[in-house]
Coordinates of N, CA and C and ligand atoms in Angstrom, one line a residue:
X1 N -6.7 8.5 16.8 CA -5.6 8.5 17.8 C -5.5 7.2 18.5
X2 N -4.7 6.6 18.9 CA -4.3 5.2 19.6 C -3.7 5.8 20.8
X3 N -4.1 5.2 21.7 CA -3.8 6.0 23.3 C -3.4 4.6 23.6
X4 N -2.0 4.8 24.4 CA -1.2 3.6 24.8 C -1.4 3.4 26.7
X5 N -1.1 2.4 26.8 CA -1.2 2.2 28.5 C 0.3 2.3 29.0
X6 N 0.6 3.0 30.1 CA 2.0 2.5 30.6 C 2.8 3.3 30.2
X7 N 4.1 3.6 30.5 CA 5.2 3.8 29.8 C 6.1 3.4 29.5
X8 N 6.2 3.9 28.0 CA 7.3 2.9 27.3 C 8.7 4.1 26.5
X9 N 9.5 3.1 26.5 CA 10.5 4.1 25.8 C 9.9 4.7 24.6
X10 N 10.2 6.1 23.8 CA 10.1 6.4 22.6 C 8.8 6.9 22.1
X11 N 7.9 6.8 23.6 CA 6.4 7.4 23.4 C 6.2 8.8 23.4
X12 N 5.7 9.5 23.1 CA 5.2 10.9 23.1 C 5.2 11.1 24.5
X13 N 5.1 12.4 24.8 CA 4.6 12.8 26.4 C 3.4 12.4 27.0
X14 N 2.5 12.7 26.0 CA 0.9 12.6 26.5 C 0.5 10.9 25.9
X15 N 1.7 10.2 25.4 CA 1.5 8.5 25.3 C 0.2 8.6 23.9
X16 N 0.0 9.2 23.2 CA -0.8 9.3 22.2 C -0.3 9.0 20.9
X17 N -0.3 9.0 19.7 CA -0.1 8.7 18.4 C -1.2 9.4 17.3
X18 N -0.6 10.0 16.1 CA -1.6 10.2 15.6 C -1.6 9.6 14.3
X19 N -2.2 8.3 13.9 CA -1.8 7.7 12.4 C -2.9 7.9 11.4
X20 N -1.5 8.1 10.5 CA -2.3 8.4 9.0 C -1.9 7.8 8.2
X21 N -2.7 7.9 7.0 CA -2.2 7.2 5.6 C -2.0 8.0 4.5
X22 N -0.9 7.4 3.6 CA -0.4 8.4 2.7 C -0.7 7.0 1.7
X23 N 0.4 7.7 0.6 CA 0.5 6.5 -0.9 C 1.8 6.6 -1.5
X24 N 2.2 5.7 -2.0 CA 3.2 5.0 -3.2 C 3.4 6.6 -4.3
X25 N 1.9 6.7 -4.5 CA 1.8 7.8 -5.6 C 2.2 9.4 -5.4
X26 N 3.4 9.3 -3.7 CA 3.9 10.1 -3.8 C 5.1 10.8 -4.5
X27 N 5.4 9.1 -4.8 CA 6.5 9.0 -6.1 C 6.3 9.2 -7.7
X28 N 7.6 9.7 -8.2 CA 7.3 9.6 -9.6 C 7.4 8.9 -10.4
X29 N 7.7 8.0 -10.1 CA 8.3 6.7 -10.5 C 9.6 6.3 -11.5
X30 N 10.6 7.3 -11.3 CA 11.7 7.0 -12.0 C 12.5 6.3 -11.3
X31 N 12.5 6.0 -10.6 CA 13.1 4.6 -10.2 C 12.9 3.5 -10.5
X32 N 13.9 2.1 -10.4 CA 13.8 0.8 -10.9 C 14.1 -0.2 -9.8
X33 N 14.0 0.7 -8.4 CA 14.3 -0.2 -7.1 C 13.4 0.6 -5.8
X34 N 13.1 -0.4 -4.9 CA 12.4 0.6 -4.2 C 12.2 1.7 -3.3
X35 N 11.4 2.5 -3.4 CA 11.7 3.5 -2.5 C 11.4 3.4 -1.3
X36 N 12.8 4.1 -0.6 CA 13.1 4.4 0.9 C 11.9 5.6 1.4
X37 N 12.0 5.6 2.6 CA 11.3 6.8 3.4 C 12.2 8.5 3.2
X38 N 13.3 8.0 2.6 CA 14.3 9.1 2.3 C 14.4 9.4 1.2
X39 N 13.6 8.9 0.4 CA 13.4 9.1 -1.3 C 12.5 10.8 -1.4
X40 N 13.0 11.4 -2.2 CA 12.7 13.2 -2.9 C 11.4 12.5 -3.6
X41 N 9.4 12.9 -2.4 CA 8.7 12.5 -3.4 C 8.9 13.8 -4.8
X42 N 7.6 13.1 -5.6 CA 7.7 14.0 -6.5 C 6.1 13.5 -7.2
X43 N 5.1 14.0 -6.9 CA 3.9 13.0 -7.6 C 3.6 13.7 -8.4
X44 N 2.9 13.1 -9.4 CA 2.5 13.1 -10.8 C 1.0 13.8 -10.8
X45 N 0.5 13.4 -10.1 CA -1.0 13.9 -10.2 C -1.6 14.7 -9.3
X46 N -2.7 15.3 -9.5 CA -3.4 15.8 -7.7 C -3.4 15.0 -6.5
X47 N -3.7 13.7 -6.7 CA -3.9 12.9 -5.7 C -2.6 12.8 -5.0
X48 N -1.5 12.5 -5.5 CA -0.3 12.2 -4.9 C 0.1 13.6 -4.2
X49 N -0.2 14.8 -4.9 CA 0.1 16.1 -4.1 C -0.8 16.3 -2.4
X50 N -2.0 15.9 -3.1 CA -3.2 15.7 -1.9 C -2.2 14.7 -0.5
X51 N -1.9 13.7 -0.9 CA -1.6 12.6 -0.2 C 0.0 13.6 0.8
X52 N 1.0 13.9 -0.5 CA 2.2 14.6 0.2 C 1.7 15.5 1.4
X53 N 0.7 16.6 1.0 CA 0.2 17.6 1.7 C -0.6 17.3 2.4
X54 N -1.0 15.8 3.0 CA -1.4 15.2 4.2 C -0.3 14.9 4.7
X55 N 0.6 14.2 4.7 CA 1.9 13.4 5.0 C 2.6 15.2 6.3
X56 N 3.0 16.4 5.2 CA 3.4 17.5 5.5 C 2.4 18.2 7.1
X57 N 1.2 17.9 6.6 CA -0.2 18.3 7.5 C 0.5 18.0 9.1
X58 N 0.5 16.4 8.9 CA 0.2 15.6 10.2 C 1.6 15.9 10.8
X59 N 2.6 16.0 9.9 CA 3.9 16.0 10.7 C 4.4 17.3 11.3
X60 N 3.8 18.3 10.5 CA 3.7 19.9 11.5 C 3.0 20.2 13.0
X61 N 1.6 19.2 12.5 CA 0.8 19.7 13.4 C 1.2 18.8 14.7
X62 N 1.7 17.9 14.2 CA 1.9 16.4 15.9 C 3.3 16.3 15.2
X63 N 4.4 17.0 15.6 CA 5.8 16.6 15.2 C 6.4 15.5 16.4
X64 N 5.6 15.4 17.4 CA 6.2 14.3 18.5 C 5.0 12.9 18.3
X65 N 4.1 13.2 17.8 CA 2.8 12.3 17.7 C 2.6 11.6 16.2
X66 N 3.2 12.1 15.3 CA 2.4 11.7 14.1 C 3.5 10.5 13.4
X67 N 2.3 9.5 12.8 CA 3.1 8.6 12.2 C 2.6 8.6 10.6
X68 N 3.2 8.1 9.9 CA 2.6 8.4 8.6 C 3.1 6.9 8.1
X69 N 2.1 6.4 7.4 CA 1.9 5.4 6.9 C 2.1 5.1 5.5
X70 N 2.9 4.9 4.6 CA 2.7 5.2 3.5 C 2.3 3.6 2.5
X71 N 1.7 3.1 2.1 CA 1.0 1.8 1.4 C 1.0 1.9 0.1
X72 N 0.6 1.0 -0.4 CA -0.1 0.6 -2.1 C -0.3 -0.4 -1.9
X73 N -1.7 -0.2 -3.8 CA -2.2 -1.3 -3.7 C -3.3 -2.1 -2.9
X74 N -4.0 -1.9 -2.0 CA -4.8 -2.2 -0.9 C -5.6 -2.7 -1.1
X75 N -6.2 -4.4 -1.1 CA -7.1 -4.8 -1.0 C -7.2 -5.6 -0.1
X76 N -8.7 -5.8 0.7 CA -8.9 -6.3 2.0 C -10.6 -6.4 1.9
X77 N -11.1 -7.2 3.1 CA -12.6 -7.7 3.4 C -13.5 -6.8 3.0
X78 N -12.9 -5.7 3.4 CA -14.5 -4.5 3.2 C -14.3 -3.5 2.4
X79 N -13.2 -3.8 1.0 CA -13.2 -3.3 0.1 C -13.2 -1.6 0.4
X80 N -12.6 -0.7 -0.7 CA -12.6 0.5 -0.7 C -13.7 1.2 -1.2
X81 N -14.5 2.5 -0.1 CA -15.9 2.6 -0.2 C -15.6 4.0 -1.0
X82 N -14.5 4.2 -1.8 CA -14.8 6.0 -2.5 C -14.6 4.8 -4.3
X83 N -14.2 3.3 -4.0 CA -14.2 2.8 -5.7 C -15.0 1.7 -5.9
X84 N -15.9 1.7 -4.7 CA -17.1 0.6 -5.0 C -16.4 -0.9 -5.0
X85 N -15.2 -1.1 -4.5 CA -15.0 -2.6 -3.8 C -13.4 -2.7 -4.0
X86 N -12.5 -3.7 -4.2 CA -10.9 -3.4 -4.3 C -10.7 -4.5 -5.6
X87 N -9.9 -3.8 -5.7 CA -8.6 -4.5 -7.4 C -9.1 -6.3 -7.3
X88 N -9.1 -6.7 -6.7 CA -9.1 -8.3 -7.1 C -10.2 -8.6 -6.9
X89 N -11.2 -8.6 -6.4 CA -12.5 -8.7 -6.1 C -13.5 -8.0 -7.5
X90 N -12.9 -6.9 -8.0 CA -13.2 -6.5 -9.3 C -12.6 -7.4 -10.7
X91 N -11.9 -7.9 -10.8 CA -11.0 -9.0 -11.4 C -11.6 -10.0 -11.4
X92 N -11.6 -10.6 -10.1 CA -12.5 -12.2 -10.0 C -13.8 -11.8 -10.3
X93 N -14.6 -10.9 -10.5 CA -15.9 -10.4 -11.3 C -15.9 -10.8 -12.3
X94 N -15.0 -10.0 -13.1 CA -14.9 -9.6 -14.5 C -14.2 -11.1 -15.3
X95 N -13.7 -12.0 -14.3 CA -13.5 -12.9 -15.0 C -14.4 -14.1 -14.6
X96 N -15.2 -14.5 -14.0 CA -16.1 -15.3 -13.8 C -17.5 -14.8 -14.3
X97 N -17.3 -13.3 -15.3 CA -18.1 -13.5 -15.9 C -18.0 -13.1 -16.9
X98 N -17.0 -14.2 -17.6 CA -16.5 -14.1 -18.9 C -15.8 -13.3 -19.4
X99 N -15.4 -11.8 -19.0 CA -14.4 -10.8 -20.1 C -13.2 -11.1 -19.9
X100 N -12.9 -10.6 -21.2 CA -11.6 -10.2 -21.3 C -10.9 -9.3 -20.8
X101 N -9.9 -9.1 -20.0 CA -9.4 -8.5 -19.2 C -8.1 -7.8 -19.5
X102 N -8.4 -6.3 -20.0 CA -7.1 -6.0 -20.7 C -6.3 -5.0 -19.3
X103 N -5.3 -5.3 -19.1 CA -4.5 -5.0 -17.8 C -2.6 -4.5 -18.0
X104 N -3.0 -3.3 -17.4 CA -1.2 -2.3 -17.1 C -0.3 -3.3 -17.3
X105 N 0.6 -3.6 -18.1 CA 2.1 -4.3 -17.6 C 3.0 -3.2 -17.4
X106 N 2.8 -1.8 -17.7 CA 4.2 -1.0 -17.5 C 4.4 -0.5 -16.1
X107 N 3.3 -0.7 -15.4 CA 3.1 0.0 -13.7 C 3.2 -1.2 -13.0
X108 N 4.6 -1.0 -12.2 CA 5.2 -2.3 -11.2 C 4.7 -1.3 -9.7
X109 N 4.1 -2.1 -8.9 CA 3.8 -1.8 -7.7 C 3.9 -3.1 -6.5
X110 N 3.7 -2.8 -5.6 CA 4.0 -3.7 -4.6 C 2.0 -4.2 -3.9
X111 N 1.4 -4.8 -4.4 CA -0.1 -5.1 -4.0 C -0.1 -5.4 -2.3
X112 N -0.9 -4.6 -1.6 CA -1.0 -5.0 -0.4 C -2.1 -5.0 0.6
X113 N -2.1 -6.3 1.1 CA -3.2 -6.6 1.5 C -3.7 -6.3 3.1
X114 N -4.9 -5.7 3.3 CA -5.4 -4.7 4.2 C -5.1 -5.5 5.8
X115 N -5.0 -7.2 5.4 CA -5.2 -7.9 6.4 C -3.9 -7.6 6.9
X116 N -2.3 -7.9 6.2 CA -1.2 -7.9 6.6 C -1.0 -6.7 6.9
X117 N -1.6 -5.3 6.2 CA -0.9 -4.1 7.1 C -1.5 -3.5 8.1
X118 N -2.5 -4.1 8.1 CA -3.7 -3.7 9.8 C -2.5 -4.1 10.9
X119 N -2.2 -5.5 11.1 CA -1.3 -6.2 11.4 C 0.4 -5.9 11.8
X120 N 0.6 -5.1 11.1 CA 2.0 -4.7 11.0 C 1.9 -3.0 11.5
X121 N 0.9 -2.1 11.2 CA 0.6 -1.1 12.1 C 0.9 -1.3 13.0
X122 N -0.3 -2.0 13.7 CA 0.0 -2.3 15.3 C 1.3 -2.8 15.9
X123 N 1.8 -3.7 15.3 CA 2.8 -4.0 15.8 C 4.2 -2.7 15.4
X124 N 4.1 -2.2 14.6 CA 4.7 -0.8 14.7 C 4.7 -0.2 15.8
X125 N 3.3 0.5 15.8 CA 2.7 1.0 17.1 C 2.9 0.8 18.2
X126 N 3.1 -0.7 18.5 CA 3.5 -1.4 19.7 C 5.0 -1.2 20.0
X127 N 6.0 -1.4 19.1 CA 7.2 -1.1 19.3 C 7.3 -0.2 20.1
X128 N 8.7 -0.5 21.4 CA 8.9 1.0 22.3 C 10.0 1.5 21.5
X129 N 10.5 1.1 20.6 CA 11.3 2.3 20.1 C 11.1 3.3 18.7
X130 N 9.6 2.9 18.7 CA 8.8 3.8 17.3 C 9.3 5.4 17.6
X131 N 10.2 6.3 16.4 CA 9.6 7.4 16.5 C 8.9 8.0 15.9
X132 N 8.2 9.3 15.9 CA 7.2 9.6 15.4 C 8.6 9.8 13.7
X133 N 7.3 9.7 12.3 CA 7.8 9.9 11.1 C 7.0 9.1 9.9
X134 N 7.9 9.0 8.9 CA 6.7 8.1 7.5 C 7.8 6.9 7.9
X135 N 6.9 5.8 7.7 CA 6.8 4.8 7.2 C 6.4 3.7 6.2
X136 N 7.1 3.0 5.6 CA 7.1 2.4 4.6 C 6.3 0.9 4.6
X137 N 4.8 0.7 4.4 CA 4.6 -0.3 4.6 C 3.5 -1.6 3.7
X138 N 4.2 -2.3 2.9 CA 3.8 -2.7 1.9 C 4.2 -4.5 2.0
X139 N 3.1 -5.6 1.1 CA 4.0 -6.7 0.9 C 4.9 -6.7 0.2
X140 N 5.8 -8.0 0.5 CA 6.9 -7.9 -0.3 C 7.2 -8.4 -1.5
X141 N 8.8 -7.6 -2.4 CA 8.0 -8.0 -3.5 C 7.3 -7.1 -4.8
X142 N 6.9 -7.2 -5.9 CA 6.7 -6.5 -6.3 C 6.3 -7.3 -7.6
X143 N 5.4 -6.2 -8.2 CA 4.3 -7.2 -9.8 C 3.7 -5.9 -10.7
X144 N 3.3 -6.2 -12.1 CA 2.9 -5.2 -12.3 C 1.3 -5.7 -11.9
X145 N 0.3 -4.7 -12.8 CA -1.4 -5.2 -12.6 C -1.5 -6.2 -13.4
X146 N -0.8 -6.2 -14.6 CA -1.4 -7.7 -15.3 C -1.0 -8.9 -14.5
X147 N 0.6 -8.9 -14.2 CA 1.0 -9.6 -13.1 C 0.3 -10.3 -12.4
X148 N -0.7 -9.2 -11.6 CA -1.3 -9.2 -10.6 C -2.4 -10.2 -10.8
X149 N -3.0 -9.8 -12.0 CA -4.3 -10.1 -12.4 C -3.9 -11.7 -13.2
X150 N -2.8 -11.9 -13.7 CA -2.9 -13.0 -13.7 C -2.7 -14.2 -12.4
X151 N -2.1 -13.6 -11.3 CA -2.4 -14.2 -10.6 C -3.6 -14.9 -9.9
X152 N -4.0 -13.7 -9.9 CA -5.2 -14.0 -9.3 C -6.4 -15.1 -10.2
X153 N -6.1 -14.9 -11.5 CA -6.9 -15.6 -12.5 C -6.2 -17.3 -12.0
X154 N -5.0 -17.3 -12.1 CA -4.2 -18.6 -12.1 C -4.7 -19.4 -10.9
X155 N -4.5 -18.5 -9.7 CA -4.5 -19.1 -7.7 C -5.9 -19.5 -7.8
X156 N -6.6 -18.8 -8.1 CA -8.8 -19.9 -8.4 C -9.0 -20.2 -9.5
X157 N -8.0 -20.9 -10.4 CA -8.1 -21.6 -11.4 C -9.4 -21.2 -12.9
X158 N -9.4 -19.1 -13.0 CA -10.4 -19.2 -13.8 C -9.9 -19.4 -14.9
X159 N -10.9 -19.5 -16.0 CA -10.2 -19.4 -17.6 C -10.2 -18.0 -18.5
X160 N -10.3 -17.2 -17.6 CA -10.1 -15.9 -18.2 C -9.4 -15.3 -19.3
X161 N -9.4 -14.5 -19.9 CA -8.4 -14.0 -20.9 C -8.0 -13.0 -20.5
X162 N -6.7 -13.1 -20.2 CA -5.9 -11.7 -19.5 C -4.8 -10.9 -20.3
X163 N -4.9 -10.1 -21.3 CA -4.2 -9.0 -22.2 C -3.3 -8.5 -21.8
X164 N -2.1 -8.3 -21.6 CA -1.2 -7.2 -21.3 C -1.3 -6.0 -22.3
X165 N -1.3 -4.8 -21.6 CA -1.6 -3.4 -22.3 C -0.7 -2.4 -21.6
X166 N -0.2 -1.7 -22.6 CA 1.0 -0.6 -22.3 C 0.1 0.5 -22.4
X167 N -0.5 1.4 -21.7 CA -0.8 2.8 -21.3 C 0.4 4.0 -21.6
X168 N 1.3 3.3 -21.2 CA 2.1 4.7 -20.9 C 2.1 5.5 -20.1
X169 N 1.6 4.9 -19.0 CA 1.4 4.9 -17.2 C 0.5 6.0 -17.2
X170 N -0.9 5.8 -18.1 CA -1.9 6.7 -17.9 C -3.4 6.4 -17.9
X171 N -4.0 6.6 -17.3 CA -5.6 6.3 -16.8 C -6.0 7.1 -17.8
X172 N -6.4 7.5 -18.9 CA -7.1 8.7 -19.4 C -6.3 10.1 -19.5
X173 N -6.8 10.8 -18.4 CA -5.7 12.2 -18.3 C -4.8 11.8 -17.0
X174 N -4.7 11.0 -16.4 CA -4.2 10.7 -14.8 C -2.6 10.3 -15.3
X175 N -1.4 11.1 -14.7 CA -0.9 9.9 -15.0 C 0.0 9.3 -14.2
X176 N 0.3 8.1 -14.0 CA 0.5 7.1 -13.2 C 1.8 7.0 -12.8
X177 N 2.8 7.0 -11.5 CA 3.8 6.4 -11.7 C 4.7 4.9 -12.4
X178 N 5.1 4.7 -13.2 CA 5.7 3.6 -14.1 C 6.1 2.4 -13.2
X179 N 6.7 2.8 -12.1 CA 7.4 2.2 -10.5 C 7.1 2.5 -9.5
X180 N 6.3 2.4 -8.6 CA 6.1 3.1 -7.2 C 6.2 1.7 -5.9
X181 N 6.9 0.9 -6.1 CA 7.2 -0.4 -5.0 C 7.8 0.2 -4.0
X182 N 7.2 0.3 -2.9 CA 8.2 0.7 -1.8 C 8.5 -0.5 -0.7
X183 N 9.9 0.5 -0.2 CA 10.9 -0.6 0.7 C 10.6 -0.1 1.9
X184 N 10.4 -1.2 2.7 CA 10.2 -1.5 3.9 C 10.9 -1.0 5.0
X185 N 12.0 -0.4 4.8 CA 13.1 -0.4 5.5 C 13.4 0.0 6.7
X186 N 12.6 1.1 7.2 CA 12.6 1.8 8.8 C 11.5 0.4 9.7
X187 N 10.8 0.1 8.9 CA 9.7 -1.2 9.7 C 10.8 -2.6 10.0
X188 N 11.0 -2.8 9.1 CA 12.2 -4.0 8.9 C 13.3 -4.1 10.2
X189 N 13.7 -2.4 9.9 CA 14.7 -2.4 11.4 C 14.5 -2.3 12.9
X190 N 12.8 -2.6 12.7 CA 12.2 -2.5 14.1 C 11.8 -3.7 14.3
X191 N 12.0 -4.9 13.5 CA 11.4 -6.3 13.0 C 10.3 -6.5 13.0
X192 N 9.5 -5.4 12.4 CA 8.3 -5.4 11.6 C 8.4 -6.3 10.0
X193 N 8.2 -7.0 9.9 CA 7.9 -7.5 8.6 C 6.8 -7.8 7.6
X194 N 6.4 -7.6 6.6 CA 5.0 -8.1 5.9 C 5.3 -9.2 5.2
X195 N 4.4 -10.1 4.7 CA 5.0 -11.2 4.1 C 4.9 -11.0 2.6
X196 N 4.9 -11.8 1.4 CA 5.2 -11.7 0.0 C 3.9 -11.3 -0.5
X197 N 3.9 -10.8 -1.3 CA 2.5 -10.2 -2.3 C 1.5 -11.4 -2.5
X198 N 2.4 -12.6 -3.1 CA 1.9 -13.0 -3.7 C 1.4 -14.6 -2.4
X199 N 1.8 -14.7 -1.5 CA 1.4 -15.2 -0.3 C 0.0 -14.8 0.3
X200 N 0.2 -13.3 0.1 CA -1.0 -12.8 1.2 C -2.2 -12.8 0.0
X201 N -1.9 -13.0 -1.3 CA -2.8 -12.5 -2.2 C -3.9 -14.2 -2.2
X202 N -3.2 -14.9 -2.1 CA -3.9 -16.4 -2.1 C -4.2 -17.0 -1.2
X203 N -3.6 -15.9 0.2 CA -4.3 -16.7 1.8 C -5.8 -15.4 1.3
X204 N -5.6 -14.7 1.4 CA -7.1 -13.9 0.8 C -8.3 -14.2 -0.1
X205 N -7.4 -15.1 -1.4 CA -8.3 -15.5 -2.2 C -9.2 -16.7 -1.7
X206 N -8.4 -17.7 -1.5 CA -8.7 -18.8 -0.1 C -9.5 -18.3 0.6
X207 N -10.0 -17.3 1.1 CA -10.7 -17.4 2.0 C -11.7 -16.6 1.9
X208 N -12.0 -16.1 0.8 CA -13.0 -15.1 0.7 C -13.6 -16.5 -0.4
X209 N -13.1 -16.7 -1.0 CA -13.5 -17.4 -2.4 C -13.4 -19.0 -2.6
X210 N -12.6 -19.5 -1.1 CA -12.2 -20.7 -0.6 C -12.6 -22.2 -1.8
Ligands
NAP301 N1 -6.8 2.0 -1.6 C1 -5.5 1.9 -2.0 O1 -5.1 1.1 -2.8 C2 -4.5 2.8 -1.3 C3 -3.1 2.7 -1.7 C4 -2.2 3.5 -1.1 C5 -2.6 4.4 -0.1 N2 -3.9 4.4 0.2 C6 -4.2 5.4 1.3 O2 -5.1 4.8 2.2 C7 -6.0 5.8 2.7 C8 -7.4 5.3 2.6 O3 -7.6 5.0 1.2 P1 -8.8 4.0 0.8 O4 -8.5 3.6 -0.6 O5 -9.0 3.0 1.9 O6 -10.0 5.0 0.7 P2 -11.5 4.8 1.0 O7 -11.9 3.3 0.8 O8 -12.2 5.8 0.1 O9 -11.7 5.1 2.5 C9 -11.5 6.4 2.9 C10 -12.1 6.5 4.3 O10 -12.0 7.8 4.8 C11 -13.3 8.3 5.2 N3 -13.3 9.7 4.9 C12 -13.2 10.3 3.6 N4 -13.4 11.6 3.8 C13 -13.6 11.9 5.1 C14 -13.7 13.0 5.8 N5 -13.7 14.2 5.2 N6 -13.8 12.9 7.1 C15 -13.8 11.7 7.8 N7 -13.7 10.6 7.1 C16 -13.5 10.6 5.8 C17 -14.3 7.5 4.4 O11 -15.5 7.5 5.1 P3 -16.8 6.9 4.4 O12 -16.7 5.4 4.3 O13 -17.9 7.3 5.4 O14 -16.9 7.5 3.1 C18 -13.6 6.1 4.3 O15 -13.9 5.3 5.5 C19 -5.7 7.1 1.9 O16 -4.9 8.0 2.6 C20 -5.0 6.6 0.6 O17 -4.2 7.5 0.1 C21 -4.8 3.7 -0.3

């Protein structure tokens, strides 16, 4: 919960907030443009149902309090602790120590970095004319994972070998949205902005890996 000082337009009664996180993977990914906050999810797997039926949770229980956050893609300083570290940091591993790197081109997502949407929360949050609902908040932009991964091979100059590989937007039995980039749009109109993917991906690299 984020307890605010003062009163501002557009706050709850009791000036509280209750923020959560959702995912991209609430989509199905038949789309070829990005999704709005007003897009019919529809997810593919358990997790994306898990994620909706949090999204549904928070906005029952706090319909004047709850904000919903919806992201992809997440990598940031202290790495994600349920997958033993994040996407590029696993990459710059695997290619500084030699493999070959066979990587998704059919799954376009929008990568986003933990630093820029810590950042852009709050300043959400701060807004006095937030109302409570989901929000859309991702860099901008959009790549698939090989994409991704060769960027990241290219911005620290390794010599990696990086494969593009069609899945057919499946992990094993999982399967993946094809498209899940989402649009900004309710943040945007509060002049909330995040910057480019591929900006925040190399002020990160820079500086972890400098
Ligand atoms: N990672 C991504 O790329 C990504 C993309 C889109 C959306 N998201 C969304 O972002 C949120 C966080 O994902 P993440 O990848 O950052 O996960 P994560 O690294 O596994 O972090 C989850 C956090 O939740 C805590 N947690 C888990 N179960 C809990 C429980 N029962 N009670 C209290 N705390 C609990 C964990 O605590 P411990 O550290 O103590 O285990 C951990 O701090 C999720 O809603 C996810 O859907 C993530």
């Amino acid at each position: 919960m984020h307890r605010f000082k003062g009163s501002r337009r557009g706050l709850p009664r009791h000036r509280v907030r209750l923020v959560t996180f959702s995912s991209d993977y609430v989509f199905g990914g038949d789309k070829r443009s990005p999704y709005s906050e007003d897009d019919l999810p529809h997810p593919l797997q358990v997790y994306g149902i898990t994620r909706l039926a949090g999204e549904h949770a928070a906005l029952a229980t706090a319909p004047e309090h709850a904000v919903v956050i919806r992201t992809c893609g997440l990598y940031g300083a202290s790495g994600a602790t349920s997958k033993g570290g994040n996407f590029v940091d696993g990459r710059v591993a695997e290619a500084r120590a030699g493999k070959t790197i066979e990587m998704a081109m059919e799954q376009t997502v929008a990568p986003t970095s933990t630093d820029d949407l810590s950042k852009a929360v709050l300043a959400l949050l701060l807004h006095p004319a937030l109302t409570p609902g989901i929000y859309h908040l991702v860099n901008e932009g959009q790549c698939s994972w090989y994409e991704l991964t060769m960027a990241i091979v290219q911005i620290l100059g390794l010599s990696a070998k990086v494969i593009p590989v069609d899945r057919g937007g499946k992990t094993g039995a999982m399967r993946r949205p094809l498209y899940s980039v989402l649009d900004n749009r309710k943040a945007r109109h509060l002049g909330v902005a995040l910057p480019p993917w591929r900006d925040a991906l190399e002020r990160y690299l820079r500086r972890r890996y400098g």
